[in-house]
Amino acid sequence: MKKEKPTFWRSFNHLENNQEYQNFLTQEFPQGAEQLSDPVTRRNFMKIMSASAALAGLTACRMPKETIVPFVHAPEKMIPGTPKYYATVLSIGGLAKGVLVENHDGRPTMIQGNDKHPSSLGAVNEFDQASILSLYDPERLKISSHNGAPQTWSQFETYWREKSATFVKTKGEGLAVITNSNPSITFARLQKDFVSKFPKATWVSYDALDTSNIQEGLKLIQSKNITPFYQFDKAQVVVSFGHDFLGTDSDSTRHQKGFSKRRRVRDKEDAMNRLYAVESSFTLTGSNADHRIKLNPSEMDSFVLAVYQEVAKHVSLPKVGGTPNAHGHDSWVKALAKDLLAHHKNSVISAGKASSPQVHALVHLLNQALGNVGQSVFYTPTSNTDNLSSLVEKAKNNQIKTLIVLGANPAYDTAFDLSFADVMSKSGEVIVAAIAENETTQKANWILAQSHALESWSDALFQDGTQSIAQPMIRPLFDTQSDIEILNLLTNLSPKQGYEIVRDTWKGQNWNQILHDGLKNGSSFVSVAFSPKGSIQIEESKHAGLEIEFIPSASTLDGQFANNGWLQEMPHPITKISWDNPAWISPSFAKKNNLKNGQMITLSKEGRSLTLPVWIVPGQPNNTITLELGFGRSVCGSIGKDVGFNTYQLRSHKHPYAESGFEMKASSEVVTLANTQDHGSMEDRPLVRMATLEAFRKNPAFAKEAVEHPPLKSLWKEHPYTEGYQWGMSIDLNTCTGCNSCLIACQTENNIPIVGKEQVNKGREMHWIRMDRYFSGSEEDPMIVFQPVACVHCENAPCEQVCPVNATVHDEEGLNTMIYNRCIGTRYCSNNCPYKVRRFNFFNYIKESPIPTSKSKLVQMSNNPDVTIRFRGVMEKCTYCTQRIEEVRSHAKLENRAIKDGEIKTACQSACPSDCIVFGNINDPESEVSKLKKLEQDYAMLAEINIKPRTTYLAKLRNPNPEIEDHSSSSNHHGSH
Amino acid sequence: MSQIFPKKINKLLPLLVAIKLIVVVSAVFFIWYYFSPQYTDVGYRPVQPIAYSHKFHAGDLGIDCRYCHTGVETGRFAQIPPTQVCMNCHSMVGKDNPKLAPLFESWETGKPIQWVRVHDLPDYSYFNHAAHIRAQIGCESCHGNVSQMEVVTRVKPLSMGWCLDCHRNPAPHIRPQNMITRFDWKPTDTQITEAQKIMLEKNINPKTECSVCHR
């Protein structure tokens, strides 16, 4: 019998239900040689070793000698084995994020949010968390060097003393410094000193993910140097013009917190915000939108103008030139304008860094006219980022004698037409400070080994005025110095401890308190009034040929995290591809050009070209190819080296985010990409359940009614589970944005190994949380629903019934526990698991990992000592963070009290920026999780097979504008199976 | 046709069976006894870098366990004292004692003393000292009478079965609060009823599930 097309689908194979998909379904772990591609295979090794192993005899029966190494001078208040938490601040992508770092016996192991800090509000994103792994990267720079010869810091000092003396005479003529934008207050202070010492020196601060259009746009309508500060928790209607505020925006954690606050629906009377997204390729923002419109990048400006003109019909707005064009969405624009006008002072319109300055100007004029300024949109002072082109010009004229690069990697992440390699070769001498070897250090004369942020004293200013101090979590692992120490050395010629330099900045302040809390509150909002300084003209979009859109990578950001295995292996939220960055194309583009997934194409324009594979992404605009930045690093550690394709090669200086006029040539070569979208598929059962807010109000129990089944009867006498604590979890699909933060949190907390591209391709990724991504609706314009799935801890667990050695059993508190020592690796449990959440250690991923650095003792320092490292041949899965339960339990017991609700937070829960995961005691009717489970939209996946999962979901709701006929959400999605 | 085997061979069969039985039984016994932690681990007394005498310090001088093992009431690990703690007394006492040379060396060089672990649990089991002290289990129950040991010796098997014995029936090991670190306590006739009272009051109900110790 031919099945009907599924309502929710994961891939085209799934949609077509073809043979390839069927093969994947029936084979949980696809066929593959059970050995790594190492010439000395495990089997060979065993053959050789078996003889000697037999002779080794009984010595193993004796205990290995283990030593205890106590301190000589014990630090105060430190109890070995009991983690301590320190507040600090991380600056990734120029954003100050307040975090708490878990520190085990002097070794940072996990990064969690600081709920007092406005940029974190208790949550973190995947980059923040993964920076732990970057700290323990064994391929970091361990010592400074000069033309390849190792150098001490005092040698550099001597060198620089001499060198700078000549520059002091010339006031810095011929001296240039390049950095990325840095929110550190001390760094800014030292920069000022440096510039006043060398007034003629060039100081350039740039970002690969340039945000200057935002400031430039605001300059068109006022004169201050400001940047917008959106508060999505203050808005009922949210409009994003290419602003991925839930995804790759550096401030996404705060945005997700705010956005989810207004999106959460508990009761059918509850209000829910509405998100309109206009964008090119699918982003997390677009996938969470109630209405999404895909446009080719060149169509964006005229579309925004159409919205502007529509609103201008009803409120007074300055006149703007240009031809509005709704690109066929005229009724949509009308409805949007009406909705905005109906929510005066209660909406937000935002534009992304890729939008033109004119669009930004329009957006802020709109916000002002709609009364949002001062309500949901604020403005804060900012410093300008600079343009590299003036420096490049100077270098090309041989005017730069000494070029200093502090922490940046311009040889990799700058536009191709700046030809930065030339700049470096034409500069007399190049000094590069970097954490790890990169494309820039390769061409440097002096390489200065820089400390990681978790090893350095620093401080940071968050946009809203909050100031924080960053404290080191561990002494520098190698002979390195922090960026502040290096800049101090460059300016003041004498080395000084980072602590003292930062202390100088904070003189007279309540240092201890600020350090403890992780912040000092401040506010720096400026009041604004916008009016166009000149006439704003939206230029006629002219495009010929293919358009290319450049987006930041979800796993390497701009390339700086390329050597981070956790992030490389994390499947992309939209494409579900790990370890790669194919070009995204639309289904109809693929059909037209007869392209299939993985097929190599060559994109070229005016002398630049790049060959890379394609991936067909539903919801992609037809004439646009999307390229992820941040891959294809040529000089990098072994994890990131040559992974993916360097798309910076196609990026021009003038059009950093989108450019048209490309040509495409297809080749017949097809490569394999590690894609996880069909992994762990559960056929077409209604696993995600979704309805519109309206439908939910009419029938709140829609989710439960999605499946009809006879009365459930158990095959055996069931355990009552009515006493003591009974753990359970509720996941709100409505607020889940699919950001992958929980996935990395789980990986950090539970010592989950990375397995590499080849193994991922065989379905052997080890992530305990699988972020399922479902499309629904048409291929060309689908919606996306995310569903994080980990072990759901069934009360009648099917896995337990088939384990021949009792290695997976239930405990009294409802945990489906996994006892690694008993496991003999039959994999029956995984076979019998209806949710496909069990992971098998095909190898001893610590000792024989395909990832060369996994064997490093340094990497192993990132391990959580509270969780066992699993061996080859052992099954593993989510434990509900049993180590955290036990930790809290022993605390509570020592204080002679019961565990409080909310006291135990699983790792995924603590990281989630949308607060959609709630864990607790379901035996306590007053606990939050019990209350959530009583909600009408609560449902259990596969409830019809009576396995009673402890993790249940709150159904996804959408809040579409009734006036917009949405072609993609035409059918009812509440369980039409 | 003549018989291949002589008739007396018939007698051999029971003998063979008997031998086989003895071999099997003794093999089972051999493994059961000699492979058990009771045999392999009990009595383990490694040589320590300093011949530290618990008998002298804890027994004769009567120093409380917690003077050195400070983490025992609050943390998972009882803690081996830092050199600093030894120096509290030994900066005055025994300065000329050659046996203490490694101690002074550690103090001067800042290099820690590497003590050999006697009571070692596998890395996949997570034991919490504080929880057991709260439950009023005496140090002696697991570590034996340390106050009489010249060299610390492992006297209990610390095997899972042994742990479970107590987790299933903790009452005989529960002591009055002031006796936890003492080695001269003897259970009285009313000990069990008192222990049961303590268990009720403090909500002591040790679990026997895997997840209690294994994560």
XYZ file of N, CA and C in Angstrom, chain A residues 27 29-38 41-43 758-764 827 840-843 845 848 850 872:
90
model
N 17.455 0.106 9.225
C 18.770 -0.150 9.795
C 19.148 1.013 10.673
N 21.671 1.443 12.728
C 23.065 1.783 12.508
C 23.451 1.191 11.164
N 23.547 2.006 10.122
C 23.782 1.462 8.785
C 25.045 0.619 8.741
N 25.035 -0.286 7.767
C 26.171 -1.168 7.598
C 27.455 -0.380 7.447
N 28.501 -0.924 7.985
C 29.790 -0.292 7.796
C 30.820 -1.154 8.470
N 32.020 -1.084 7.972
C 33.080 -1.847 8.602
C 33.177 -1.403 10.049
N 33.307 -2.375 10.910
C 33.331 -1.985 12.319
C 34.746 -1.709 12.760
N 35.408 -0.960 12.003
C 36.731 -0.516 12.417
C 36.968 0.877 11.864
N 37.809 1.579 12.552
C 38.152 2.904 12.080
C 39.137 2.764 10.925
N 39.249 3.803 10.157
C 40.096 3.694 8.977
C 41.568 3.861 9.320
N 41.962 3.158 10.336
C 43.328 3.189 10.797
C 44.007 1.926 10.253
N 44.167 -1.961 12.585
C 42.776 -2.009 12.994
C 42.668 -2.697 14.341
N 41.485 -2.550 14.883
C 41.247 -3.153 16.189
C 41.399 -4.675 16.097
N 40.891 -5.224 14.989
C 40.945 -6.670 14.858
C 42.382 -7.167 14.740
N 33.042 10.766 9.067
C 32.771 9.453 8.508
C 31.797 8.670 9.398
N 32.022 8.765 10.699
C 31.169 8.027 11.627
C 29.772 8.644 11.713
N 29.708 9.960 11.625
C 28.392 10.602 11.620
C 27.592 10.105 10.430
N 28.269 9.979 9.336
C 27.615 9.516 8.130
C 27.062 8.104 8.287
N 27.688 7.326 9.168
C 27.199 5.974 9.425
C 26.135 5.964 10.510
N 25.706 7.132 10.926
C 24.659 7.188 11.948
C 25.174 6.908 13.337
N 26.439 7.181 13.580
C 27.020 6.835 14.870
C 27.327 8.049 15.725
N 23.066 -4.407 21.755
C 22.293 -3.376 21.044
C 20.811 -3.747 20.897
N 25.434 3.994 20.726
C 26.352 2.881 20.975
C 27.787 3.312 20.725
N 28.661 2.965 21.634
C 30.086 3.261 21.467
C 30.708 2.212 20.559
N 30.756 2.500 19.280
C 31.369 1.541 18.365
C 32.872 1.432 18.618
N 33.419 2.468 19.193
C 34.850 2.463 19.478
C 35.089 3.072 20.835
N 36.139 5.870 22.025
C 36.369 7.153 21.370
C 37.389 8.028 22.087
N 40.893 5.629 20.683
C 41.139 5.345 19.271
C 40.220 6.179 18.399
N 38.757 8.782 15.756
C 39.202 9.338 14.476
C 39.620 10.798 14.615
N 34.349 1.272 24.776
C 33.867 0.662 23.539
C 32.872 -0.459 23.849
